[in-house]
PDB file of C-alpha atoms in Angstrom:
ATOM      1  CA  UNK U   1      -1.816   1.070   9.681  1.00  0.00           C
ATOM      2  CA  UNK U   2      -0.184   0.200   6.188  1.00  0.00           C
ATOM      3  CA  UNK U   3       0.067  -3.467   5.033  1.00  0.00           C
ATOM      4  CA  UNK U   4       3.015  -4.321   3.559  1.00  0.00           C
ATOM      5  CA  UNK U   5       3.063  -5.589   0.049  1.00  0.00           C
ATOM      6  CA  UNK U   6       3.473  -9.668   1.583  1.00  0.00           C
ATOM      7  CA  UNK U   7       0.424  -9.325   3.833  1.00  0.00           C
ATOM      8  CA  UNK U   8      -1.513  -7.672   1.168  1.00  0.00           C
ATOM      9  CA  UNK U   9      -0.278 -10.713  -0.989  1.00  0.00           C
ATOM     10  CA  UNK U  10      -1.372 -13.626   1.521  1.00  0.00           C
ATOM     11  CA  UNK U  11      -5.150 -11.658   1.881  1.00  0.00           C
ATOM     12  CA  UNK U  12      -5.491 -11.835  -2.319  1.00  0.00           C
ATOM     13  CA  UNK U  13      -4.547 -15.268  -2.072  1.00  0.00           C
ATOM     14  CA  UNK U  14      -6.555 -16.392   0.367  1.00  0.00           C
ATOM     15  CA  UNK U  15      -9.612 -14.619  -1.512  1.00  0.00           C
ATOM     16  CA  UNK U  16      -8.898 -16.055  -4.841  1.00  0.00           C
ATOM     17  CA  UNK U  17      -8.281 -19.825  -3.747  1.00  0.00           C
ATOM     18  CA  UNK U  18     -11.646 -19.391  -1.853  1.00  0.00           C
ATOM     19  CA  UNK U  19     -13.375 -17.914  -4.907  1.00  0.00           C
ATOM     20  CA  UNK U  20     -11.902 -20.032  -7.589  1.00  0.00           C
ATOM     21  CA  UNK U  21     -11.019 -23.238  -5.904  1.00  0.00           C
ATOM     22  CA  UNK U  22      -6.923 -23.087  -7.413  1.00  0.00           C
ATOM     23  CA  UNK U  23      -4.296 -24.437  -5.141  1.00  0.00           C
ATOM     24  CA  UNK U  24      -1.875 -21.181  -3.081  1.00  0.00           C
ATOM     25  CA  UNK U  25       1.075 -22.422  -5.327  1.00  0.00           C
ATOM     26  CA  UNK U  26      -1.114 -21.234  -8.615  1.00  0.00           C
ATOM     27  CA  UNK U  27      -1.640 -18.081  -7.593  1.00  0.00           C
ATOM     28  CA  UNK U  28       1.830 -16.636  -8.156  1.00  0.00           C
ATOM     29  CA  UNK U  29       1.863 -13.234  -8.876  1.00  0.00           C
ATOM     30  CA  UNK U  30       2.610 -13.378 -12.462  1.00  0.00           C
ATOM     31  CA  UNK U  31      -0.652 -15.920 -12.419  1.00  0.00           C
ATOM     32  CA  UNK U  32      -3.108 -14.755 -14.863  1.00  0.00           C
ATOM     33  CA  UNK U  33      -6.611 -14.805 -13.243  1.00  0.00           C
ATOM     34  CA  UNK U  34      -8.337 -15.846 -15.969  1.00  0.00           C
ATOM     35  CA  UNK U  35      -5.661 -17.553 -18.097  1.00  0.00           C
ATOM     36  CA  UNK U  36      -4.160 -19.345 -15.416  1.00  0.00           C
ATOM     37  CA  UNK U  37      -6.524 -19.603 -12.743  1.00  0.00           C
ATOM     38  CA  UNK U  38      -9.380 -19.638 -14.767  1.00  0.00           C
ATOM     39  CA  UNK U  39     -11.434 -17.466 -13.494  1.00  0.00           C
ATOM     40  CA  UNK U  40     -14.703 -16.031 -15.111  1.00  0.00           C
ATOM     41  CA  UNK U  41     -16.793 -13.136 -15.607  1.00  0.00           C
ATOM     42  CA  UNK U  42     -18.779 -14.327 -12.211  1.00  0.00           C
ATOM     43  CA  UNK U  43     -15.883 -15.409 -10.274  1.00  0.00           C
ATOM     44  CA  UNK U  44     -15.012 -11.596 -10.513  1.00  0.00           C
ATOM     45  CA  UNK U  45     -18.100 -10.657  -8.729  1.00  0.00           C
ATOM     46  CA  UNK U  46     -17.031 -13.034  -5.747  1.00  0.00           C
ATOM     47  CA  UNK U  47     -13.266 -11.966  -5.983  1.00  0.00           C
ATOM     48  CA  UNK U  48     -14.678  -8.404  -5.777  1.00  0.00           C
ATOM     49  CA  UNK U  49     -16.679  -9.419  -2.399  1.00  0.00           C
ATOM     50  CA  UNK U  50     -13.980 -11.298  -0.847  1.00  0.00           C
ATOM     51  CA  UNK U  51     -11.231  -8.551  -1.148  1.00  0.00           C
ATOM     52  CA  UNK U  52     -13.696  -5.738   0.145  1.00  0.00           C
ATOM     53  CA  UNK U  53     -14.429  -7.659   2.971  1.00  0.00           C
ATOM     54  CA  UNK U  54     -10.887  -8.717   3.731  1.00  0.00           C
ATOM     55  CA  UNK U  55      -9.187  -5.187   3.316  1.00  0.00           C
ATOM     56  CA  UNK U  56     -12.317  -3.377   4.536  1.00  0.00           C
ATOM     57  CA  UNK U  57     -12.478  -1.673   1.009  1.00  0.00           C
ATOM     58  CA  UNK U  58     -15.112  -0.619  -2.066  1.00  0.00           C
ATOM     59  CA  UNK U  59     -14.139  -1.581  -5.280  1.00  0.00           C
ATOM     60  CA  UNK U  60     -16.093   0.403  -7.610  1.00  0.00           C
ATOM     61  CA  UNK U  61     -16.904  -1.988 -10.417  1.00  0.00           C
ATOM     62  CA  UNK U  62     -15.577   0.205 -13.281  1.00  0.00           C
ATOM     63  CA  UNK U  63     -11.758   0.564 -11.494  1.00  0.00           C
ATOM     64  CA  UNK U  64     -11.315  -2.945 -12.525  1.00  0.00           C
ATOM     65  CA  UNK U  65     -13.062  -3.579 -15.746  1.00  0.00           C
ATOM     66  CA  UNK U  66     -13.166  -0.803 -17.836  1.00  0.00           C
ATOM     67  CA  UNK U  67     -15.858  -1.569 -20.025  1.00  0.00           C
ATOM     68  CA  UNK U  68     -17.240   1.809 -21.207  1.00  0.00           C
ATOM     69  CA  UNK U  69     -13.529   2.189 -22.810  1.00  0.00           C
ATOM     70  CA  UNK U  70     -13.302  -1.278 -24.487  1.00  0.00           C
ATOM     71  CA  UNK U  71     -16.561  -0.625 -25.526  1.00  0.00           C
ATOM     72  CA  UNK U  72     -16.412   2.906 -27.224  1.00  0.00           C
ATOM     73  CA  UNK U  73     -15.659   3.373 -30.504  1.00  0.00           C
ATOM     74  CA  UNK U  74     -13.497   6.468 -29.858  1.00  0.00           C
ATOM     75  CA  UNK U  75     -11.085   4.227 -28.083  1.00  0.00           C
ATOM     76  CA  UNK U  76     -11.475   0.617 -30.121  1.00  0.00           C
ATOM     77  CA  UNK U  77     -10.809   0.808 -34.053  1.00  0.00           C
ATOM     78  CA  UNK U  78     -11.896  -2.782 -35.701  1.00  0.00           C
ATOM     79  CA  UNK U  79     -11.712  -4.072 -32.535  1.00  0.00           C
ATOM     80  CA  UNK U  80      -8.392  -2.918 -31.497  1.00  0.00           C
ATOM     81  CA  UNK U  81      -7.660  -0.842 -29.076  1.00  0.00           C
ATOM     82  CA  UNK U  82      -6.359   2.744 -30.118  1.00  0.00           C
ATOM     83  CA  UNK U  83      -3.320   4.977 -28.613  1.00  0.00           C
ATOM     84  CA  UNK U  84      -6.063   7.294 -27.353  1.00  0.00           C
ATOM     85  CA  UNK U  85      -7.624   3.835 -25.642  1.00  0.00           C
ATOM     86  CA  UNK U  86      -4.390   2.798 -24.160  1.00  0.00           C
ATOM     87  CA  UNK U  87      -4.266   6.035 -22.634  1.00  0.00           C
ATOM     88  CA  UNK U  88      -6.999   5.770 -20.903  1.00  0.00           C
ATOM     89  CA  UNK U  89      -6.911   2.524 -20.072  1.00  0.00           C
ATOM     90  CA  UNK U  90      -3.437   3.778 -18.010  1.00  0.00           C
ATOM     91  CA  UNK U  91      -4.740   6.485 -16.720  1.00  0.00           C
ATOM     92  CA  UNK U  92      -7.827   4.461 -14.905  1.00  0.00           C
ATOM     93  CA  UNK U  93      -5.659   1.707 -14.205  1.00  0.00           C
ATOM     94  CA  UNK U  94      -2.249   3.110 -12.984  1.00  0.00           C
ATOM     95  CA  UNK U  95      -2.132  -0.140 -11.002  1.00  0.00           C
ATOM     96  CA  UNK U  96      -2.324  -2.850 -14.117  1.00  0.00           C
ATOM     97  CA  UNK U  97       1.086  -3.437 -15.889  1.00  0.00           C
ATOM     98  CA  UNK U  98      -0.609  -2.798 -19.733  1.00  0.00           C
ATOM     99  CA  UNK U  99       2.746  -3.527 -21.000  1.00  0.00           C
ATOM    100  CA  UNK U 100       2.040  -7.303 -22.764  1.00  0.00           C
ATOM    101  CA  UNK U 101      -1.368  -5.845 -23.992  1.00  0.00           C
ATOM    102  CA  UNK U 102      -0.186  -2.749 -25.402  1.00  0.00           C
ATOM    103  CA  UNK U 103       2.166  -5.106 -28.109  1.00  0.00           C
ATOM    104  CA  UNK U 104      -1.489  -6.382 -29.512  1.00  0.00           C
ATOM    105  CA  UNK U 105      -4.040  -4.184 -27.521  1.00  0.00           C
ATOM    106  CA  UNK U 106      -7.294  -6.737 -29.403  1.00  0.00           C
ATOM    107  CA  UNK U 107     -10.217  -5.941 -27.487  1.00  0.00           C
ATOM    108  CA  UNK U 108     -10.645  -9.767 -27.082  1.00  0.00           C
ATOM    109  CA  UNK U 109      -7.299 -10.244 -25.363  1.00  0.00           C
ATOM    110  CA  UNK U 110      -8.108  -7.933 -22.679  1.00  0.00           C
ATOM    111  CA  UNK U 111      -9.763 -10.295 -20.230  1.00  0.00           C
ATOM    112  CA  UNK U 112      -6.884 -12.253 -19.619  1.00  0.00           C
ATOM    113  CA  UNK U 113      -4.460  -9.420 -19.047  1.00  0.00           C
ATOM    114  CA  UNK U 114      -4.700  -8.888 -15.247  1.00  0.00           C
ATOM    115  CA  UNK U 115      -2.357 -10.710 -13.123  1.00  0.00           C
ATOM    116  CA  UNK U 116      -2.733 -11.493  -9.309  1.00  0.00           C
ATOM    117  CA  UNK U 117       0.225  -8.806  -8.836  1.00  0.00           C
ATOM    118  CA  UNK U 118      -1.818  -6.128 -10.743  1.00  0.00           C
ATOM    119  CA  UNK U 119      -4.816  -7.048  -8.474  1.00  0.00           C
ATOM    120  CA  UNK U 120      -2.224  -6.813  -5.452  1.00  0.00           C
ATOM    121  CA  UNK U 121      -1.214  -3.593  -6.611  1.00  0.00           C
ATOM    122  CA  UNK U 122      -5.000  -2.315  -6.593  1.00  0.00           C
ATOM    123  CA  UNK U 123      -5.523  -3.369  -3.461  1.00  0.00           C
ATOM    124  CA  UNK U 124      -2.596  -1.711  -1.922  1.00  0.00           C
ATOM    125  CA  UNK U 125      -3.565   1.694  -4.426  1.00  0.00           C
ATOM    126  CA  UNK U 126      -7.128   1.767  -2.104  1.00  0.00           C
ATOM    127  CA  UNK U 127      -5.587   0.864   1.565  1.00  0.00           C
ATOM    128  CA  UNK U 128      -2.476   2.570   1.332  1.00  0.00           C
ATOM    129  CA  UNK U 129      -3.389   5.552   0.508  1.00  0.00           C
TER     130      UNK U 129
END
């Protein structure tokens, strides 16, 4: 049965005040998880576990951080990334609005691009299917 895009919303929620301790009226879903809700590079790991158990999904660690193309120098000129990059990046992450990062794609930025609607969106990419 399909969830619809509210109860996938309340379930994302739920995980990420658990895993990062942030209030339900901070995790809008033009909230920032790392710039607004502060989360970091282990928090991810927990966020990750929470919303696999909760949707009865696998999140394959690459689908949403894409390290191997922020890290490879065909895609990241002087550590920016390149038009070749940013297609890639869109292509494994149909899910992710890239449209804020593409106006200064810096490799350093990245981390704070996803949003708890783009992680919303992922979820309902894998369960409604």
């Amino acid at each position: 049965m399909a969830l619809s895009e509210d109860e996938i919303f309340t379930k994302v929620q739920d995980a990420l005040v658990d895993a990062l301790g942030v209030d339900d009226d901070e995790t809008t879903r033009d909230a920032t998880l790392v710039g607004d809700l502060g989360a970091e590079s282990i928090d991810f790991l927990d966020i990750v576990f929470k919303l696999e158990k909760a949707f009865d999904i696998q999140i394959p660690r690459e689908e949403l951080s894409p390290e191997d193309i922020l890290t490879n120098s065909q895609y990241v000129q002087d550590g920016v990334v390149t038009a070749d990059g940013m297609a890639e990046l869109k292509k494994r992450m149909p899910w992710a609005d890239l449209s804020k990062f593409q106006e200064n794609p810096r490799v350093q930025d990245f981390g704070n691009l996803l949003t708890v609607g783009d992680l919303c969106n992922y979820v309902n990419s894998k369960v409604n299917q």
